[in-house]
Backbone as a ProteinNet text record, in pm:
[ID]
protein_1_A
[PRIMARY]
MTNHSLSIENLRKIAERYVAEEPGRLGAAGFWKSPLLVTASIDERFSSLRQIAAKNHLHPHELLASARSVIVFFIPFKEELVRENQIGDRPCRNWGLAYVQTNDLIGRLARKLSDFLAASGRKSELTPATHNFDEKTLTARWSHKHLAYLAGLGRFGTHHMLITPAGCAGRLGSLVTEAELGAQPIIETDEACLLKAGEQCGQCITACPVNAISDSGFDRKRCWDRLNDNYQTLTCYSDLPETTHVCGKCVAMMPCSFENPVAKS
[TERTIARY]
-10856.9	-10769.6	-10606	-10594.7	-10528.5	-10351	-10227.4	-10106.7	-10018.9	-10128	-9996.8	-10042.3	-10112.8	-10120.6	-10075.2	-9997.3	-9870.7	-9776.5	-9755.6	-9647.8	-9607.2	-9462.3	-9504.2	-9517.3	-9558.3	-9513.1	-9719.3	-9815.9	-9923.6	-9998	-9814.2	-9793.9	-9810.2	-9673.1	-9637.4	-9743.2	-9816.7	-10012.3	-10082.4	-10053.4	-10152.8	-10108.5	-9965.9	-9947.6	-9931.3	-9910.9	-9896.6	-10047.8	-10078.8	-10277.9	-10317.8	-10245.7	-10287.2	-10238.3	-10162	-10065.5	-10127.7	-10179.9	-10210.9	-10371.6	-10429.9	-10556.8	-10547.9	-10457.9	-10437.7	-10459.4	-10397.1	-10486.7	-10654.1	-10731.3	-10879.9	-10957.6	-10825.2	-10864.6	-10862.4	-10793	-10740.3	-10809.4	-10921.8	-10905.8	-10803.2	-10690.6	-10588.6	-10488.7	-10423.7	-10299.3	-10271.1	-10179.4	-10089.6	-9957.9	-9854.8	-9676.1	-9608.6	-9688.8	-9640	-9634.6	-9515.5	-9535.2	-9541.7	-9509.3	-9526.1	-9460.8	-9485.1	-9328.8	-9339.6	-9218.9	-9089	-9144.2	-9131.3	-9132.4	-9066.2	-8945.3	-8909.5	-8944.5	-8925.7	-8914.8	-8775.5	-8789.3	-8681.2	-8693	-8614.6	-8642.5	-8611.8	-8619.6	-8585.2	-8497.9	-8312.8	-8216.7	-8140.3	-7984.5	-7871.8	-7849.3	-7869.9	-7800.9	-7917.3	-8050	-8135.7	-8040.9	-7958.5	-7930.3	-7819.6	-7798.5	-7660.6	-7752.7	-7894.9	-7921.9	-7928.5	-7856.3	-7803.1	-7699.6	-7582.9	-7458.7	-7488.1	-7533.1	-7606	-7685.8	-7772.2	-7917.4	-7821.7	-7898.8	-7945.1	-7810.3	-7825.6	-7818.9	-7897	-8048.8	-8187.8	-8272.8	-8208	-8304.1	-8346.4	-8515.3	-8567.9	-8558	-8494.7	-8482	-8626.9	-8672.9	-8799.4	-8878.4	-8850.6	-8878.7	-8926.7	-8872.7	-8947.6	-9039.9	-9099.3	-9212.2	-9280.8	-9301.2	-9395.2	-9288.6	-9278.7	-9234.1	-9205.6	-9370	-9285.6	-9333.2	-9243.6	-9270	-9132.2	-9127.9	-9055.8	-8974.8	-9086.6	-9033.2	-9080.3	-9005.6	-9006.8	-9043	-9066.7	-9131.8	-9160.8	-9050.6	-8979.1	-9070.5	-9155.7	-9174.4	-9105	-9122.6	-9057.1	-9189.2	-9192.3	-9318.1	-9190	-9178.6	-9110.6	-9196.5	-9111.6	-9193	-9180.6	-9285.7	-9310.1	-9153.7	-9129.7	-8997.4	-9047.7	-9134.3	-9226.4	-9220.3	-9260.6	-9207.3	-9121	-9000.2	-8871.4	-8815.8	-8847.4	-8718.8	-8770.8	-8935.1	-9047.9	-8894.7	-8920.4	-8804.6	-8681	-8603	-8467.1	-8502.5	-8559.9	-8529.7	-8537.6	-8400.8	-8467.8	-8347.7	-8347	-8254.8	-8333.5	-8497.8	-8585.4	-8680	-8713.1	-8849.3	-9009	-8996.8	-9171.8	-9291.7	-9366.9	-9485	-9582.8	-9552.2	-9535.5	-9459.7	-9311.1	-9309.3	-9291.3	-9346.5	-9403.6	-9554.9	-9655.7	-9772.4	-9748.7	-9670.6	-9606.7	-9584.8	-9415.3	-9445.7	-9529.4	-9636.7	-9776.4	-9855.5	-9904.9	-9956.7	-9913.1	-9764	-9721	-9671.8	-9681.5	-9683.9	-9822.7	-9937.7	-10044.3	-10097.2	-10044.5	-10039.8	-9994.2	-9812.4	-9777.1	-9796	-9896.7	-9919.7	-10052.8	-10119.2	-10241	-10172.3	-10092.9	-10105.9	-9970.1	-9889.1	-9871.9	-10004.1	-10103.5	-10220.3	-10296.4	-10275.6	-10369.1	-10341.8	-10189.5	-10082.7	-10057	-10094.8	-10148.4	-10286.3	-10379.6	-10474.1	-10476.1	-10424.6	-10412.6	-10372.3	-10260	-10151.9	-10289.6	-10332.9	-10409.6	-10519.1	-10574.4	-10704.7	-10572	-10530.5	-10437.6	-10401.3	-10432.8	-10409.7	-10242.9	-10238.2	-10090.6	-10055.2	-10039.3	-10058.2	-9954.4	-9929.4	-9797.8	-9815.4	-9711.6	-9724.7	-9634.5	-9708.7	-9604.7	-9566.7	-9486.2	-9451.8	-9484.8	-9455.3	-9580.4	-9445	-9471.7	-9396.3	-9239.8	-9292.5	-9280.4	-9239	-9070.9	-9145.8	-9123.1	-9060.6	-9055.2	-8923.8	-8808.3	-8748.4	-8741.8	-8582.3	-8500	-8431.9	-8617.6	-8506.1	-8390.2	-8341.2	-8198.3	-8074.9	-8087.3	-7969.2	-8001.7	-8135.5	-8189	-8200.4	-8173.8	-8226	-8300.5	-8328.4	-8482.3	-8454.5	-8600.5	-8620.8	-8599.8	-8709.7	-8705	-8736.8	-8602.1	-8543.3	-8579.2	-8667.5	-8728.1	-8607.7	-8533.8	-8421.9	-8279	-8285.6	-8154	-8240	-8441.1	-8455.6	-8479.4	-8406	-8418.6	-8301.1	-8189.7	-8062.3	-8066.3	-8085.1	-8069.4	-8123.3	-8269.5	-8432.3	-8292	-8223.2	-8220.1	-8250.6	-8367.3	-8421.1	-8304.5	-8181.7	-8114.1	-7962.4	-7894	-7734.2	-7798.2	-7657	-7641.8	-7588.9	-7680.7	-7535.8	-7480.7	-7357.8	-7353.9	-7427.4	-7552.9	-7627.3	-7700.9	-7617.4	-7711.1	-7866.6	-7932	-8060.8	-8017.1	-8155.3	-8155.9	-8138.7	-8064.9	-8081.1	-8129.2	-8226.5	-8292.9	-8299.2	-8329.4	-8358	-8424.1	-8507.3	-8583.3	-8546.4	-8435.5	-8407.6	-8408.6	-8394	-8431.1	-8512.7	-8527.1	-8641	-8761.9	-8816.9	-8948.6	-8963.6	-9012.8	-9054.6	-9043.3	-8984.1	-8989	-9112	-9196.9	-9227.4	-9187.6	-9273	-9239.2	-9330.3	-9307.1	-9369.6	-9244.4	-9326.4	-9282.9	-9431	-9429.8	-9532	-9452.1	-9575.6	-9571.4	-9546.4	-9589.3	-9593.8	-9428.3	-9381.5	-9215.9	-9263.5	-9182	-9245.1	-9082.8	-8998.7	-8851.7	-8762.1	-8651.6	-8552.7	-8627.4	-8605.8	-8703.2	-8622	-8463.7	-8369	-8394.4	-8357.6	-8339	-8245	-8199	-8067.6	-7996.8	-7872	-7801.5	-7635.9	-7600.8	-7459.4	-7436.8	-7295.6	-7261.9	-7301	-7281.6	-7333.6	-7391.9	-7480.3	-7579.4	-7566.5	-7417.5	-7361	-7261.5	-7237.6	-7101.2	-6942.1	-7020.3	-6941.4	-6876.7	-6890	-6952.8	-6889.9	-6868.3	-6850.7	-6740.9	-6680.2	-6568.5	-6504.9	-6611.4	-6687	-6670.1	-6679.4	-6710.5	-6880.9	-6841.5	-6997.7	-7015	-7028.8	-7107.9	-7183.5	-7299.1	-7397.7	-7461.5	-7488.2	-7562.3	-7494	-7356.7	-7235.1	-7327.8	-7280.5	-7242.8	-7447.9	-7547.5	-7692.5	-7734.9	-7691.3	-7736.2	-7744.7	-7783.4	-7831.5	-7778.5	-7702.7	-7606	-7500.5	-7468.8	-7242.9	-7336	-7448.3	-7480.6	-7400.3	-7402	-7364.5	-7176.8	-7100.6	-6960	-6890.4	-6808.6	-6782.1	-6755.9	-6741.7	-6634.5	-6758.9	-6898.3	-6981.9	-7065.4	-7210.5	-7302.7	-7331.9	-7384.2	-7419.2	-7530.9	-7601.5	-7764.4	-7794.2	-7779.4	-7783.5	-7819.2	-7693.8	-7732.1	-7856.2	-7865.9	-8015.7	-8119.7	-8155.9	-8255.7	-8215.8	-8182.2	-8244.5	-8304.2	-8192.1	-8279.1	-8463.9	-8414.9	-8599.8	-8653.4	-8617.9	-8701.4	-8707.4	-8646.3	-8623.6	-8717.2	-8695.3	-8814.4	-8948.9	-8996.1	-9101	-9179.8	-9073.8	-9107.9	-9071.9	-8972.5	-9022	-9072.6	-9170	-9232.6	-9370.7	-9458.2	-9541.1	-9625.8	-9604.3	-9651.9	-9689.6	-9610.2	-9694	-9705.7	-9773.2	-9810.3	-9968.8	-10105.8	-10123.9	-10100.4	-9989.9	-9958.6	-9963	-9890.8	-9866.3	-9718.8	-9709.7	-9600.6	-9442.6	-9557.2	-9399.3	-9337.2	-9362.6	-9357.3	-9221	-9077	-8977.2	-8879.1	-8901.2	-8926.1	-8776.8	-8685.7	-8553	-8580.9	-8511.5	-8494.8	-8449.9	-8297.6	-8241.2	-8156.1	-8080	-8036.9	-8042.1	-8195.1	-8285.5	-8310.6	-8285.1	-8342.1	-8261.2	-8296.1	-8243.7	-8051.5	-8080.8	-7948.3	-7899.3	-7855.4	-7797.3	-7896.8	-7862.9	-7936.4	-8135.8	-8121	-8312.3	-8375.2	-8360.1	-8430.5	-8432.3	-8360.8	-8213	-8139.9	-8106.4	-7932.6	-7823.9	-7751.5	-7637.1	-7551.4	-7502.4	-7413.7	-7410.2	-7556.3	-7623.4	-7575	-7550.1	-7590.3	-7434.5	-7346.2	-7190.9	-7107
15183.1	15203.2	15232.3	15353.7	15432.2	15328.4	15321.7	15308.6	15363.6	15495.2	15521.4	15433.5	15252.3	15151.6	15067.1	15056.8	14979.6	14987.6	14967.7	15031.8	14951.9	14918.3	14824.7	14798.3	14934.9	14944.6	14873.1	14921.9	14860.9	14656.7	14610.5	14510.2	14434.9	14464.4	14455.6	14441.9	14523.9	14530.8	14402.6	14384.8	14285.3	14158.2	14111.5	13993.9	13973.2	14040.3	14083.5	14060.2	14105.2	14101.7	13926.7	13902.7	13771.8	13652	13675.6	13559.5	13533.2	13683	13716.6	13691.6	13653.9	13583.3	13407.6	13415.5	13245.1	13129.7	13170.1	13112.3	13106.1	13203.8	13189.5	13120	13151	13012.6	12882.5	12861.1	12717.3	12657.9	12789	12754.2	12681.7	12752.6	12679.5	12750.8	12793.9	12927.5	12896.9	12883.3	12894.1	12948.3	12835.1	12854	13000.9	13096.9	13197.9	13330.3	13368.7	13552.6	13620.7	13758.4	13869	13816.3	13836.5	13794.2	13945	13946.1	13978.8	14006.7	14117.5	14129.9	14236.6	14215.6	14342.6	14285.8	14387.8	14319.9	14418.8	14406.9	14437.8	14412.6	14474.1	14551.8	14428	14398	14268	14345.3	14296.8	14427.5	14263.1	14323.5	14181.1	14063.9	14161.1	14067.3	13913	13956.6	13797.9	13735.6	13757.8	13681.9	13571.3	13614.8	13530.4	13415.8	13449.2	13278.3	13102.1	13132.1	13017.5	13004.6	13112.2	13068.2	12985.7	13081	13097.6	12923.8	12945.5	12883.2	12742.2	12770.6	12599.3	12612.1	12537.2	12561.8	12611.1	12549.5	12554.3	12613.1	12710.4	12806.1	12883.5	12946.2	13093.2	13198	13223.7	13392.7	13436.5	13553.7	13614.2	13678.3	13653.1	13673.7	13581.9	13492.1	13337.7	13246.6	13370.2	13317.5	13444.2	13561.9	13667.2	13779.1	13724.2	13850.6	14036.3	14049.8	14159.5	14192.8	14080.2	14191.7	14291.5	14340.5	14471.1	14418.5	14355	14371.5	14185.9	14147.7	14025.1	14108.1	14006.2	14040.9	13905.4	13863.7	13765	13769.2	13719.8	13684.2	13595.1	13620.7	13513.1	13494.6	13407	13426.8	13275	13342.7	13303.9	13199.8	13123.1	13011.2	13110.4	13088.5	13055	12964.7	13057	13030	12913.1	12903.2	12761.3	12621.4	12610.1	12511.9	12496.6	12597.4	12580.5	12503.5	12540.8	12439.6	12319.3	12315.1	12182	12058.3	12130.9	12034.4	12072.2	12100.6	12115.5	12017.8	11896.8	11777	11644.4	11577.8	11454.3	11481.4	11382.3	11362.6	11340.8	11356.9	11339.1	11436.3	11479.8	11550	11596.8	11666.5	11641.3	11667.6	11633.5	11656.1	11779.8	11830.7	12027.1	12051.8	11962.4	12013.7	12001.3	11920.5	11811.5	11908.6	11941.8	11987.5	12177	12178.5	12337.7	12330.9	12240.8	12262.9	12288.5	12159.6	12157.5	12264.8	12350	12500.3	12520.9	12564.2	12742	12689.8	12540.6	12564.6	12608.5	12586.7	12599.3	12740.9	12837.3	12913.6	13047.1	12987	13027.4	13143.5	12960.8	12957.3	13058.2	13077.2	13122.6	13337.4	13328.2	13432.6	13533.7	13440.4	13461.8	13549.9	13423.7	13475.1	13597.1	13618.1	13665.8	13892.6	13834.4	13928.9	13934.7	13872.7	13922.5	13937.5	13888.5	13933.2	14123.4	14096.9	14284.9	14368.2	14331.6	14362.1	14304.3	14238.3	14265.5	14317.2	14390.2	14521.4	14673.5	14661.6	14756.7	14746.1	14658.3	14585.3	14572.2	14493.5	14439.2	14254.4	14245.8	14087.9	14048.9	13929.8	13894.2	13700.8	13690.2	13487.2	13498.1	13284.7	13276.5	13111.7	13068.4	12901.2	12843.3	12713.8	12661.5	12662.6	12643.9	12692.8	12624.5	12491.3	12379.8	12238.9	12135	12053.3	12112.2	12243.2	12278.4	12213.3	12137	12048.7	11899.7	11928.6	11843.5	11678.4	11673.2	11527.6	11456.7	11438.2	11357.9	11475.6	11619.4	11725.3	11757	11754.9	11836	11956.6	12078.8	12160.6	12269.4	12362.1	12474.9	12489.7	12527.7	12613.3	12706.8	12747.1	12837.6	12855.3	12905.2	12883.6	13023.9	13049.4	13088	13162.9	13064.9	13095	13221.4	13209.6	13291.1	13385.6	13396.2	13456.8	13598.1	13579.2	13618.4	13664.7	13595	13672.8	13757.7	13768.5	13855.9	14015.3	13949.9	14068	14170.3	14087.6	14101.4	14134.4	13977.5	13942.1	13887.6	13852.5	13817.3	13745.9	13689.5	13588	13478.1	13385.2	13253.6	13195.1	13132.9	13024.1	12940.4	12898.3	12799.7	12678.8	12671	12548.2	12611.3	12655.2	12725.1	12755.2	12738.2	12825.2	13007.5	13083.9	13236.9	13263.2	13347.8	13420.9	13522.3	13574.2	13726.9	13836.6	13921.9	13970.5	13892	13875.3	13728.1	13615.3	13651.8	13454.4	13360.5	13240.9	13128.2	12982.5	13038.1	12950.2	13022.2	12924.2	12999.6	12951.1	12949.5	12970.2	13044	13100.7	13139.5	13150.5	13287.8	13162.9	13412.5	13356.2	13448.3	13473.6	13564.8	13577.7	13732.8	13721.3	13855.9	13933.7	14018.3	14100.1	14246	14245.8	14359.7	14572.1	14504.6	14602.8	14745.3	14778	14896.8	14920	14849	14810.5	14898.8	14855.6	14958	14839	14869.1	14797.3	14835.3	14742.2	14780.9	14611.3	14627.8	14553.9	14569.4	14506.1	14494.3	14461.7	14331.9	14294.8	14356.9	14371.8	14546.4	14464.9	14361.1	14314.7	14215.4	14239.5	14138.5	13955.1	13931.9	13891.7	13820.6	13734.4	13640	13565	13543.9	13393.4	13395.5	13358.1	13453.9	13400.1	13251	13137.9	13202.7	13233.3	13292.3	13421.3	13504.1	13652.1	13641.6	13547.2	13515.1	13517.1	13475.8	13421.4	13310.7	13321.7	13184.5	13096.3	12921.8	12926.8	12798	12773.3	12635.8	12571.1	12578.6	12542.6	12443.3	12449.9	12425.3	12280.2	12256.8	12195.2	12133.2	12105.4	11924.1	11922.7	12057.7	12002.3	11878.9	11847.4	11762.2	11624.4	11570.1	11467.7	11378	11375.8	11279	11355.7	11480.3	11486.7	11566.7	11641.1	11722.7	11806.2	11868.4	12012.8	12035.3	12104.7	12211	12271.5	12332.8	12504.7	12484.3	12385.5	12343.9	12358.9	12292.3	12241.8	12179.5	12145.9	12102.5	11974.4	11843.4	11777.5	11771	11795.4	11817.5	11607.9	11605.4	11433.3	11282.7	11397.8	11293.9	11394.4	11514	11567.5	11524.9	11486.6	11495.7	11306.5	11262.9	11145.2	11109.7	11218.8	11212.9	11263.1	11355.9	11423.5	11272.7	11209	11083.7	10992.3	10989.5	10927.6	10921.7	11015.8	11088.5	11047.5	11067.7	11075.7	10857.5	10859	10657.6	10642.2	10657.8	10669.8	10681.9	10757.4	10879.5	10824	10786.1	10713.3	10831.2	10907.1	11059.7	11137.6	11126.1	11166.9	11066.3	10989.2	10868.8	10892.7	11060	11180.6	11232.7	11280.8	11409.5	11340.5	11475.9	11408.2	11411.6	11288.6	11218.9	11271.2	11494.4	11542.1	11621.6	11597.1	11571.4	11592.3	11635.1	11565.2	11652.5	11731.9	11823.2	11726.5	11801.7	11758.1	11905.3	12029.8	12180.8	12131.9	12083.8	12018.7	12196.6	12256.3	12280.8	12443	12470.3	12575.1	12581.5	12483.6	12439.5	12537.4	12640.9	12721	12733.5	12812	12850.3	12989.3	13069	13204.8	13257.6	13235.2	13288.4	13243.2	13186.7	13137.1	13204.5	13384.7	13417.3	13576.6	13556.8	13750.4	13713.2	13794	13774.7	13804.8	13703.6	13738.8	13829.9	13878	13906.8	14077.9	14127.1	14229.2	14232.9	14220.5	14229.4	14224.8	14114.5	14145.1	14209.6
-5937.5	-5885.6	-5941.6	-5921.9	-5919.4	-5969.3	-5962.1	-5986.2	-5851	-5798.4	-5737.2	-5641.3	-5554.7	-5533.6	-5524.1	-5681.7	-5716.8	-5661	-5466.2	-5410.1	-5374.2	-5345.6	-5179.1	-5086.2	-4989.9	-4889.8	-4862.2	-5030.9	-5028.7	-5024.8	-5064.5	-5147.6	-4996.2	-4900.8	-4735.2	-4751.1	-4736.4	-4627	-4619.4	-4771.8	-4858.6	-4763.9	-4796.1	-4772.7	-4602	-4556.9	-4336.2	-4312.6	-4343.5	-4362	-4368.4	-4505.3	-4577.4	-4476.4	-4400	-4320.6	-4219.1	-4170.9	-4041	-4024.6	-4098.1	-4089.5	-4094.6	-4147.9	-4272.2	-4041.1	-3953.5	-3907.5	-3821.4	-3862.4	-3866.9	-3980.8	-4061.4	-4156.8	-4162.5	-4045.3	-4056.1	-3942.1	-3890.9	-3702.9	-3613.5	-3675.4	-3530.3	-3562.8	-3395.9	-3407.7	-3457.8	-3592.1	-3713.5	-3693.5	-3715.7	-3754.8	-3763.5	-3825.6	-3878.8	-3806.6	-3847.3	-3776.3	-3930.9	-3883.9	-4026.2	-4101.4	-4300.1	-4386.6	-4397.3	-4508.7	-4520.9	-4689.7	-4803.1	-4915	-4928.9	-5082.4	-5181.3	-5285.3	-5289	-5467.8	-5610.7	-5676.2	-5805.4	-5969.2	-6009	-6152.3	-6267.7	-6299.3	-6401.6	-6493.4	-6461	-6528	-6548.5	-6548.8	-6629.3	-6482.3	-6407.2	-6228.6	-6237	-6306.4	-6351.6	-6424.8	-6503.2	-6618.3	-6582.3	-6432.4	-6342.8	-6327.4	-6345.2	-6261.6	-6317.1	-6474	-6542	-6442.2	-6430.9	-6316	-6139.9	-6177.6	-5952	-5956.7	-5989.4	-5945	-6045.7	-6139.4	-6221.3	-6422.5	-6479.4	-6609.6	-6647.4	-6666.2	-6707.2	-6623.2	-6545.1	-6490	-6584.4	-6570.7	-6598.4	-6604.9	-6717.5	-6660.1	-6635.5	-6583	-6526.6	-6642.2	-6758.3	-6927.5	-6949.1	-6914	-6927.8	-6867.6	-6795.1	-6711.9	-6769.8	-6841.6	-6829.3	-6906.8	-7059.6	-7178.7	-7081.2	-7028.9	-7060	-6927.1	-6793.3	-6633.4	-6690.3	-6594.3	-6490.7	-6351.3	-6334.8	-6198.2	-6093.6	-6027.5	-5931.4	-5800.3	-5766	-5566.2	-5562.9	-5449.8	-5429.8	-5178.7	-5167.3	-5005.7	-4895.2	-4791.1	-4762.2	-4556.1	-4552.7	-4482.1	-4321.4	-4258.1	-4052.1	-4021.8	-3926	-3894.9	-3729.5	-3630.6	-3535.3	-3449.4	-3311.8	-3273.8	-3213.9	-3157.2	-3049	-3119.5	-3318.2	-3398.1	-3422.7	-3438	-3483	-3348.1	-3201.9	-3139.7	-3088.7	-3168.1	-3114.2	-3223.6	-3324.7	-3436.9	-3419.3	-3338.4	-3283.3	-3212.9	-3150.6	-3085.6	-3189	-3108.5	-3174.6	-3349.8	-3397.9	-3538	-3651	-3631.9	-3738.1	-3721.7	-3841.1	-3766.9	-3708.4	-3619.3	-3562.1	-3683.3	-3594.7	-3662.2	-3731	-3650.2	-3729.6	-3763.8	-3816.1	-3883.8	-4057.2	-4082.8	-4178.2	-4193.5	-4114.3	-4107.3	-4128	-4123	-4147.3	-4276.4	-4371.7	-4453	-4530.9	-4558.3	-4647.3	-4652.3	-4509.6	-4462.5	-4530.7	-4536.9	-4559.8	-4718.3	-4771.2	-4924.8	-4987.5	-4926	-4965.9	-4947.7	-4822.7	-4846.6	-4912.7	-4914.3	-5001.4	-5222	-5199.3	-5387.3	-5374.1	-5255.3	-5215.2	-5206	-5139.6	-5095.4	-5227.6	-5318.3	-5491.7	-5531.6	-5469.6	-5662.8	-5589.8	-5440.6	-5379.4	-5455.6	-5455.8	-5482.7	-5592	-5642.5	-5874.3	-5935.5	-5802.4	-5763.9	-5802.6	-5684.2	-5648.7	-5776.7	-5856.4	-6006.3	-6037.2	-6150	-6169.5	-6238.3	-6083	-6062.8	-6082.6	-6138.4	-6176.3	-6328.9	-6349.4	-6572.3	-6552.5	-6450.2	-6475.8	-6459.3	-6549.6	-6571.3	-6454.8	-6382.8	-6367.7	-6339.7	-6290.4	-6395.5	-6204.6	-6200.9	-6040.5	-6055.7	-5950.5	-6036	-5840.2	-5878	-5724.6	-5613.1	-5498.1	-5325.7	-5357.2	-5383.5	-5437	-5480.3	-5535.4	-5595.7	-5834	-5825.2	-5935.7	-5937.3	-5895.9	-5920.1	-5999.5	-6032.4	-6105.2	-5965.6	-6071.7	-5936.9	-5993.1	-6074.1	-6082.4	-6074.3	-6096.6	-6072.8	-5894.1	-5917.4	-5746.6	-5759.1	-5880.8	-5901.9	-5980.1	-5955.5	-5964.2	-6098.2	-6233.6	-6232.4	-6256	-6160.5	-6104.1	-5908.6	-5912.3	-5735.3	-5668.2	-5567	-5530.9	-5392.5	-5344.3	-5304.9	-5368.8	-5540.7	-5586.8	-5613.2	-5651.1	-5716.8	-5584.6	-5396.8	-5306	-5314.7	-5353.6	-5257	-5417	-5497.9	-5626	-5566.4	-5551.7	-5506	-5332.8	-5308.4	-5213.7	-5087.7	-5112.9	-4941	-4790.2	-4927.6	-4746.8	-4840.5	-4729.7	-4793.3	-4781.3	-4850.9	-4774.9	-4662.1	-4618.4	-4472.9	-4545.2	-4471.2	-4466	-4524.2	-4476.2	-4495.7	-4562.2	-4645.9	-4858.1	-4842.3	-4704	-4680.4	-4733.7	-4667.7	-4718.1	-4599.6	-4579.2	-4456.9	-4453.1	-4376.4	-4437.6	-4296.3	-4279.1	-4171.9	-4057.1	-4094.7	-3968.6	-4027.2	-4010.8	-3989.5	-4127.1	-4069	-4250.5	-4188.7	-4060.5	-4051.7	-4143.8	-4210.8	-4256	-4455.7	-4501.3	-4622.5	-4720	-4863.1	-4976.1	-5056.5	-5131.3	-5258.8	-5336	-5473.4	-5564	-5673.8	-5715.4	-5896.4	-5915.3	-6169	-6139.2	-6216.9	-6299.3	-6277.8	-6340.6	-6468.5	-6484.3	-6471.1	-6264.1	-6294	-6163.7	-6293.6	-6249.9	-6134.8	-6018.1	-5840.7	-5775.2	-5882.9	-5786.5	-5770.5	-5683.3	-5625.2	-5473.8	-5425.6	-5243.2	-5145.1	-5198.6	-5126.5	-4945.3	-4869	-4681.7	-4653.1	-4697.5	-4631.9	-4618.4	-4497.4	-4516.7	-4477.7	-4484.1	-4455.9	-4556.7	-4616.5	-4717.8	-4669	-4515.1	-4543.5	-4421.2	-4381	-4280.2	-4207.7	-4222.3	-4184.9	-4133.5	-4020.8	-3914.5	-4015.3	-3966.4	-4036.4	-4201.8	-4248.8	-4370.4	-4373.8	-4309.3	-4208	-4168.8	-4149.2	-4101	-3877.5	-3887.8	-3689.6	-3657.6	-3492.1	-3474.2	-3462.3	-3499.8	-3563.3	-3594.1	-3718.8	-3761	-3656.7	-3642.5	-3517.5	-3650.1	-3804.3	-3867.2	-3914.9	-3928.8	-3938	-3847.5	-3740.4	-3688.3	-3650.4	-3687.9	-3660.3	-3739.2	-3881.3	-3994.7	-3987.2	-3915.7	-3910.3	-3982.2	-4143	-4207	-4282.9	-4214.7	-4259.5	-4361.3	-4429.7	-4548.8	-4652.7	-4483.5	-4511.4	-4440.1	-4481.7	-4450.2	-4463.4	-4434.6	-4489.6	-4616.1	-4654.2	-4832.7	-4975.3	-4883.7	-4988.6	-4888.1	-4987.7	-4943	-5051	-4944.1	-5048.2	-5080.5	-5199.4	-5230	-5218.6	-5239.2	-5262	-5107.3	-5067.8	-4890	-4807.7	-4845.4	-4874.8	-4850.6	-4935.8	-5039.3	-4993.1	-4978.8	-4930.4	-4839.8	-4724.1	-4518.9	-4618.7	-4699.9	-4707.3	-4747.2	-4824	-4837.6	-4753	-4700.9	-4615.7	-4442	-4463	-4338.9	-4382.6	-4470.9	-4552	-4492.4	-4579.6	-4551.8	-4427.2	-4302.6	-4186.8	-4079.8	-4113.7	-3988.6	-4010.9	-3897.7	-3952.8	-3892.4	-3828.2	-3806.4	-3936.5	-4010.5	-4148.5	-4284.6	-4247.5	-4296	-4395.7	-4266	-4371.6	-4449.4	-4506.1	-4475.6	-4624.5	-4784.5	-4984.6	-4897.1	-5086.7	-5025.5	-5111	-5080.5	-5126.1	-5035.1	-4893.1	-4750.9	-4723	-4801.9	-4833.8	-4709.8	-4576.6	-4503.8	-4401.3	-4277.4	-4254.6	-4129.9	-4148.6	-4126.3	-3929.4	-3967.1	-3870.1	-3866.7	-3970.7	-3955.9	-3925.5	-3969.9	-3926.8	-3802	-3701.2	-3608	-3485.3	-3460.7	-3301.9	-3261.2	-3424.9	-3538.1	-3462.4	-3473.9	-3480.9	-3546.1	-3673.3	-3803.9	-3807.4	-3695.7	-3747.5	-3698.5	-3646.8	-3633.4	-3664.1	-3737.4	-3790.8	-3800.9	-3875.7	-3936.6	-3825.8	-3794.9	-3683.6	-3722.4	-3826.3	-3785.7	-3862.1	-3817.7	-3828.9	-3716.7	-3635.2	-3501.2	-3439.1	-3559.6	-3421.9	-3451.2
[MASK]
+++++++++++++++++++++++++++++++++++++++++++++++++++++++++++++++++++++++++++++++++++++++++++++++++++++++++++++++++++++++++++++++++++++++++++++++++++++++++++++++++++++++++++++++++++++++++++++++++++++++++++++++++++++++++++++++++++++++++++++++++++++++++++++++++++++++++

């Protein structure tokens, strides 16, 4: 394998093929649309992670001292899943199932990309898709959302979810690598949230069943308590892992669910 193969185009093809093949592996229809993937050179912007994410957030070089690039990908959910989860004030069975299956998919996809890079002699390091956070401060030492923001995959919404060109209804994964992949951002607007862009919206504020979202901030504790309560309350989650902490009402059928609405306005 030549270094010429270490391109973002090839990484994107691997990710797209891997996600497209997942329903066949599961023997089910699957919950996912084609993923997005960006890369970014590890430069001074990543030194801001402890200011914008968490005081103990890892720098990419703490994950892999020889790393040159960050790779971040977003796996969007299909509209039928998001539409189903809009109903009622508790998440649907499939939303929890999609969460579990997507966490597993993210881990395997990150490893697939890592193996591809390793075949060309480039080391990589990765972290779990979720639950790598402090349950007291409710902040992660490795925030896929903040890495995605810095790498130009999307912008934060009022709901504190990342809005990408394919929306915010989906999951993120990331890894760091020795490969020099350069900067390949895909977000084209300074904001991707209508409300933050000065336009009328705020639908995610209304949709939150526990009033954890406002135009002036986000109550992490109130949200986290609801995620735990959903698992304890919903009998349809009894066969799912105890880490199935989900809600998703703030991303269900919003103007930003499947696209960057600011790019259209």
